């Protein structure tokens, strides 16, 4: 997981861009110590010379939550929804039609602020059927991962992130 993956979903025009910036490809394990030392605990995320977003404490915690699923038999599916199409019951129906239980979900404005980013936790180790159903219902699937999607590189990255967090 990189800095670009944990950009805050809050509208960036609300507060000024932080003076301290980090590269978009910086590993999350390197972001944490810099965030703790940053004024206001906010860091600008830059892709080359262009600022693409801001990392905050809450966006870092949300990223860490995505790293570590609460259970091995659950998966995460992230979707973008137009504000006019936001319907919790419709999302739940799409999940249930895949014969999977919806455990919980949370939402926030998407990085573009033109849609709502919804993160769904579902009781299935394989999110592919749920992602398919959500797309069939007209939702834009951004990411889906679960126990069947993990590989050694991802596991090592998650363990290093946890080790860094525990040393803080």
PDB file of C-alpha atoms in Angstrom:
ATOM      1  CA  UNK A   1       0.000   0.000   0.000  1.00  0.00           C
ATOM      2  CA  UNK A   2       1.374   3.388  -1.015  1.00  0.00           C
ATOM      3  CA  UNK A   3       0.704   7.002  -0.004  1.00  0.00           C
ATOM      4  CA  UNK A   4      -1.554   7.442  -3.041  1.00  0.00           C
ATOM      5  CA  UNK A   5      -3.784   4.658  -1.646  1.00  0.00           C
ATOM      6  CA  UNK A   6      -4.460   6.465   1.640  1.00  0.00           C
ATOM      7  CA  UNK A   7      -5.295   9.961   0.399  1.00  0.00           C
ATOM      8  CA  UNK A   8      -8.035  11.593   2.460  1.00  0.00           C
ATOM      9  CA  UNK A   9     -11.491  11.581   0.886  1.00  0.00           C
ATOM     10  CA  UNK A  10     -12.316  14.955   2.469  1.00  0.00           C
ATOM     11  CA  UNK A  11     -12.633  17.900   0.119  1.00  0.00           C
ATOM     12  CA  UNK A  12      -9.056  19.263  -0.243  1.00  0.00           C
ATOM     13  CA  UNK A  13     -10.277  22.856  -0.744  1.00  0.00           C
ATOM     14  CA  UNK A  14     -11.524  23.044   2.865  1.00  0.00           C
ATOM     15  CA  UNK A  15      -8.022  23.447   4.323  1.00  0.00           C
ATOM     16  CA  UNK A  16      -4.802  24.711   2.722  1.00  0.00           C
ATOM     17  CA  UNK A  17      -2.413  22.171   1.224  1.00  0.00           C
ATOM     18  CA  UNK A  18       0.194  21.115   3.811  1.00  0.00           C
ATOM     19  CA  UNK A  19       3.711  22.509   3.419  1.00  0.00           C
ATOM     20  CA  UNK A  20       5.327  19.080   3.855  1.00  0.00           C
ATOM     21  CA  UNK A  21       4.858  16.676   0.956  1.00  0.00           C
ATOM     22  CA  UNK A  22       5.685  13.051   0.275  1.00  0.00           C
ATOM     23  CA  UNK A  23       5.903  11.087  -2.980  1.00  0.00           C
ATOM     24  CA  UNK A  24       2.764   9.248  -4.088  1.00  0.00           C
ATOM     25  CA  UNK A  25       4.681   5.956  -4.278  1.00  0.00           C
ATOM     26  CA  UNK A  26       6.013   6.127  -0.700  1.00  0.00           C
ATOM     27  CA  UNK A  27       5.249   2.930   1.251  1.00  0.00           C
ATOM     28  CA  UNK A  28       2.701   3.254   4.035  1.00  0.00           C
ATOM     29  CA  UNK A  29       5.377   2.085   6.488  1.00  0.00           C
ATOM     30  CA  UNK A  30       7.373   5.237   5.679  1.00  0.00           C
ATOM     31  CA  UNK A  31       4.345   7.541   5.785  1.00  0.00           C
ATOM     32  CA  UNK A  32       3.457   6.878   9.434  1.00  0.00           C
ATOM     33  CA  UNK A  33       6.571   8.396  11.084  1.00  0.00           C
ATOM     34  CA  UNK A  34       6.476  11.423   8.780  1.00  0.00           C
ATOM     35  CA  UNK A  35       2.790  11.986   9.504  1.00  0.00           C
ATOM     36  CA  UNK A  36       3.447  11.945  13.250  1.00  0.00           C
ATOM     37  CA  UNK A  37       6.069  14.709  12.819  1.00  0.00           C
ATOM     38  CA  UNK A  38       4.083  16.790  10.290  1.00  0.00           C
ATOM     39  CA  UNK A  39       2.456  20.081  11.315  1.00  0.00           C
ATOM     40  CA  UNK A  40      -1.258  19.430  11.892  1.00  0.00           C
ATOM     41  CA  UNK A  41      -0.581  15.746  11.179  1.00  0.00           C
ATOM     42  CA  UNK A  42      -1.287  16.322   7.485  1.00  0.00           C
ATOM     43  CA  UNK A  43       0.969  15.559   4.501  1.00  0.00           C
ATOM     44  CA  UNK A  44       0.578  16.584   0.867  1.00  0.00           C
ATOM     45  CA  UNK A  45       0.939  13.677  -1.576  1.00  0.00           C
ATOM     46  CA  UNK A  46       2.760  14.600  -4.779  1.00  0.00           C
ATOM     47  CA  UNK A  47       3.027  12.735  -8.064  1.00  0.00           C
ATOM     48  CA  UNK A  48       6.083  14.348  -9.620  1.00  0.00           C
ATOM     49  CA  UNK A  49       5.446  18.100  -9.103  1.00  0.00           C
ATOM     50  CA  UNK A  50       1.647  17.829  -8.889  1.00  0.00           C
ATOM     51  CA  UNK A  51      -0.104  17.567  -5.515  1.00  0.00           C
ATOM     52  CA  UNK A  52      -2.738  14.833  -5.870  1.00  0.00           C
ATOM     53  CA  UNK A  53      -4.117  14.794  -2.338  1.00  0.00           C
ATOM     54  CA  UNK A  54      -3.548  14.900   1.401  1.00  0.00           C
ATOM     55  CA  UNK A  55      -2.865  12.135   3.929  1.00  0.00           C
ATOM     56  CA  UNK A  56      -4.419  12.645   7.371  1.00  0.00           C
ATOM     57  CA  UNK A  57      -4.493  10.533  10.510  1.00  0.00           C
ATOM     58  CA  UNK A  58      -7.995   9.307   9.675  1.00  0.00           C
ATOM     59  CA  UNK A  59      -7.106   8.409   6.076  1.00  0.00           C
ATOM     60  CA  UNK A  60      -4.055   6.500   7.353  1.00  0.00           C
ATOM     61  CA  UNK A  61      -6.209   4.573   9.845  1.00  0.00           C
ATOM     62  CA  UNK A  62      -8.741   3.794   7.118  1.00  0.00           C
ATOM     63  CA  UNK A  63      -5.897   2.481   4.940  1.00  0.00           C
ATOM     64  CA  UNK A  64      -4.610   0.309   7.768  1.00  0.00           C
ATOM     65  CA  UNK A  65      -8.139  -1.022   8.270  1.00  0.00           C
ATOM     66  CA  UNK A  66      -8.202  -2.070   4.620  1.00  0.00           C
ATOM     67  CA  UNK A  67      -4.849  -3.823   5.089  1.00  0.00           C
ATOM     68  CA  UNK A  68      -6.075  -6.086   7.851  1.00  0.00           C
ATOM     69  CA  UNK A  69      -9.442  -7.737   7.384  1.00  0.00           C
ATOM     70  CA  UNK A  70     -11.174  -8.632  10.632  1.00  0.00           C
ATOM     71  CA  UNK A  71     -11.741 -12.227   9.536  1.00  0.00           C
ATOM     72  CA  UNK A  72     -10.241 -14.601   7.025  1.00  0.00           C
ATOM     73  CA  UNK A  73     -13.659 -15.346   5.555  1.00  0.00           C
ATOM     74  CA  UNK A  74     -14.416 -11.716   4.749  1.00  0.00           C
ATOM     75  CA  UNK A  75     -13.550  -9.599   1.743  1.00  0.00           C
ATOM     76  CA  UNK A  76     -13.557  -5.919   0.950  1.00  0.00           C
ATOM     77  CA  UNK A  77     -15.180  -4.403  -2.130  1.00  0.00           C
ATOM     78  CA  UNK A  78     -14.776  -0.682  -2.852  1.00  0.00           C
ATOM     79  CA  UNK A  79     -17.227   1.060  -5.168  1.00  0.00           C
ATOM     80  CA  UNK A  80     -17.927   4.600  -6.381  1.00  0.00           C
ATOM     81  CA  UNK A  81     -21.548   5.708  -6.447  1.00  0.00           C
ATOM     82  CA  UNK A  82     -23.115   8.857  -7.863  1.00  0.00           C
ATOM     83  CA  UNK A  83     -24.838  10.775  -5.035  1.00  0.00           C
ATOM     84  CA  UNK A  84     -28.229  10.406  -6.762  1.00  0.00           C
ATOM     85  CA  UNK A  85     -27.755   6.618  -7.014  1.00  0.00           C
ATOM     86  CA  UNK A  86     -26.665   6.073  -3.401  1.00  0.00           C
ATOM     87  CA  UNK A  87     -28.947   3.429  -1.893  1.00  0.00           C
ATOM     88  CA  UNK A  88     -27.804   1.213   0.965  1.00  0.00           C
ATOM     89  CA  UNK A  89     -30.657  -1.195   0.323  1.00  0.00           C
ATOM     90  CA  UNK A  90     -29.719  -1.518  -3.379  1.00  0.00           C
ATOM     91  CA  UNK A  91     -26.074  -2.208  -2.478  1.00  0.00           C
ATOM     92  CA  UNK A  92     -27.148  -4.788   0.127  1.00  0.00           C
ATOM     93  CA  UNK A  93     -29.475  -6.418  -2.418  1.00  0.00           C
ATOM     94  CA  UNK A  94     -26.599  -6.702  -4.935  1.00  0.00           C
ATOM     95  CA  UNK A  95     -24.461  -8.412  -2.274  1.00  0.00           C
ATOM     96  CA  UNK A  96     -27.289 -10.727  -1.126  1.00  0.00           C
ATOM     97  CA  UNK A  97     -28.023 -11.701  -4.762  1.00  0.00           C
ATOM     98  CA  UNK A  98     -24.515 -13.182  -4.821  1.00  0.00           C
ATOM     99  CA  UNK A  99     -25.634 -15.357  -1.868  1.00  0.00           C
ATOM    100  CA  UNK A 100     -23.218 -13.485   0.422  1.00  0.00           C
ATOM    101  CA  UNK A 101     -23.905 -11.559   3.616  1.00  0.00           C
ATOM    102  CA  UNK A 102     -23.062  -7.879   3.938  1.00  0.00           C
ATOM    103  CA  UNK A 103     -21.135  -7.448   7.216  1.00  0.00           C
ATOM    104  CA  UNK A 104     -20.826  -3.660   7.182  1.00  0.00           C
ATOM    105  CA  UNK A 105     -20.038  -0.684   4.994  1.00  0.00           C
ATOM    106  CA  UNK A 106     -18.803   2.863   5.327  1.00  0.00           C
ATOM    107  CA  UNK A 107     -18.871   5.753   2.926  1.00  0.00           C
ATOM    108  CA  UNK A 108     -17.058   9.023   2.284  1.00  0.00           C
ATOM    109  CA  UNK A 109     -16.696  11.422  -0.634  1.00  0.00           C
ATOM    110  CA  UNK A 110     -14.496   9.976  -3.371  1.00  0.00           C
ATOM    111  CA  UNK A 111     -11.152  11.666  -4.095  1.00  0.00           C
ATOM    112  CA  UNK A 112     -12.767  13.456  -7.051  1.00  0.00           C
ATOM    113  CA  UNK A 113     -15.603  14.663  -4.741  1.00  0.00           C
ATOM    114  CA  UNK A 114     -18.054  13.970  -7.576  1.00  0.00           C
ATOM    115  CA  UNK A 115     -19.160  10.600  -6.215  1.00  0.00           C
ATOM    116  CA  UNK A 116     -19.342   8.670  -2.972  1.00  0.00           C
ATOM    117  CA  UNK A 117     -16.716   6.026  -2.205  1.00  0.00           C
ATOM    118  CA  UNK A 118     -18.302   3.062  -0.412  1.00  0.00           C
ATOM    119  CA  UNK A 119     -16.282   0.294   1.209  1.00  0.00           C
ATOM    120  CA  UNK A 120     -18.245  -2.934   1.744  1.00  0.00           C
ATOM    121  CA  UNK A 121     -17.110  -5.796   3.976  1.00  0.00           C
ATOM    122  CA  UNK A 122     -18.760  -9.057   2.891  1.00  0.00           C
ATOM    123  CA  UNK A 123     -18.747 -12.538   4.406  1.00  0.00           C
ATOM    124  CA  UNK A 124     -16.943 -14.349   1.611  1.00  0.00           C
ATOM    125  CA  UNK A 125     -13.276 -15.116   1.063  1.00  0.00           C
ATOM    126  CA  UNK A 126     -13.688 -14.505  -2.681  1.00  0.00           C
ATOM    127  CA  UNK A 127     -15.109 -11.083  -3.612  1.00  0.00           C
ATOM    128  CA  UNK A 128     -15.327 -11.721  -7.366  1.00  0.00           C
ATOM    129  CA  UNK A 129     -19.007 -12.730  -7.497  1.00  0.00           C
ATOM    130  CA  UNK A 130     -20.024  -9.805  -5.281  1.00  0.00           C
ATOM    131  CA  UNK A 131     -18.000  -7.405  -7.454  1.00  0.00           C
ATOM    132  CA  UNK A 132     -19.682  -8.839 -10.556  1.00  0.00           C
ATOM    133  CA  UNK A 133     -23.127  -8.377  -9.051  1.00  0.00           C
ATOM    134  CA  UNK A 134     -22.386  -4.813  -7.969  1.00  0.00           C
ATOM    135  CA  UNK A 135     -21.311  -3.996 -11.528  1.00  0.00           C
ATOM    136  CA  UNK A 136     -24.477  -5.668 -12.844  1.00  0.00           C
ATOM    137  CA  UNK A 137     -26.455  -3.338 -10.543  1.00  0.00           C
ATOM    138  CA  UNK A 138     -24.643  -0.370 -12.114  1.00  0.00           C
ATOM    139  CA  UNK A 139     -22.064   0.370  -9.419  1.00  0.00           C
ATOM    140  CA  UNK A 140     -18.464   1.150 -10.411  1.00  0.00           C
ATOM    141  CA  UNK A 141     -16.154  -1.322  -8.635  1.00  0.00           C
ATOM    142  CA  UNK A 142     -12.828   0.324  -7.751  1.00  0.00           C
ATOM    143  CA  UNK A 143     -11.165  -2.520  -5.840  1.00  0.00           C
ATOM    144  CA  UNK A 144     -11.948  -5.949  -4.414  1.00  0.00           C
ATOM    145  CA  UNK A 145      -9.748  -8.109  -2.256  1.00  0.00           C
ATOM    146  CA  UNK A 146     -10.098 -11.039   0.091  1.00  0.00           C
ATOM    147  CA  UNK A 147      -8.387 -14.176   1.308  1.00  0.00           C
ATOM    148  CA  UNK A 148      -8.217 -15.672  -2.197  1.00  0.00           C
ATOM    149  CA  UNK A 149      -6.610 -12.502  -3.584  1.00  0.00           C
ATOM    150  CA  UNK A 150      -3.669 -12.441  -1.200  1.00  0.00           C
ATOM    151  CA  UNK A 151      -0.188 -13.286  -2.327  1.00  0.00           C
ATOM    152  CA  UNK A 152       3.175 -13.463  -0.581  1.00  0.00           C
ATOM    153  CA  UNK A 153       4.202  -9.912  -1.518  1.00  0.00           C
ATOM    154  CA  UNK A 154       0.964  -8.483  -0.104  1.00  0.00           C
ATOM    155  CA  UNK A 155       1.322 -10.542   3.072  1.00  0.00           C
ATOM    156  CA  UNK A 156       4.900  -9.326   3.615  1.00  0.00           C
ATOM    157  CA  UNK A 157       3.862  -5.692   3.039  1.00  0.00           C
ATOM    158  CA  UNK A 158       1.022  -6.044   5.552  1.00  0.00           C
ATOM    159  CA  UNK A 159       3.280  -7.633   8.170  1.00  0.00           C
ATOM    160  CA  UNK A 160       5.860  -4.859   7.769  1.00  0.00           C
ATOM    161  CA  UNK A 161       3.112  -2.251   8.127  1.00  0.00           C
ATOM    162  CA  UNK A 162       1.836  -3.915  11.292  1.00  0.00           C
ATOM    163  CA  UNK A 163       5.379  -4.151  12.702  1.00  0.00           C
ATOM    164  CA  UNK A 164       5.914  -0.429  12.102  1.00  0.00           C
ATOM    165  CA  UNK A 165       2.591   0.440  13.685  1.00  0.00           C
ATOM    166  CA  UNK A 166       3.317  -1.637  16.786  1.00  0.00           C
ATOM    167  CA  UNK A 167       6.748  -0.009  17.231  1.00  0.00           C
ATOM    168  CA  UNK A 168       5.230   3.478  17.346  1.00  0.00           C
TER     169      UNK A 168
END
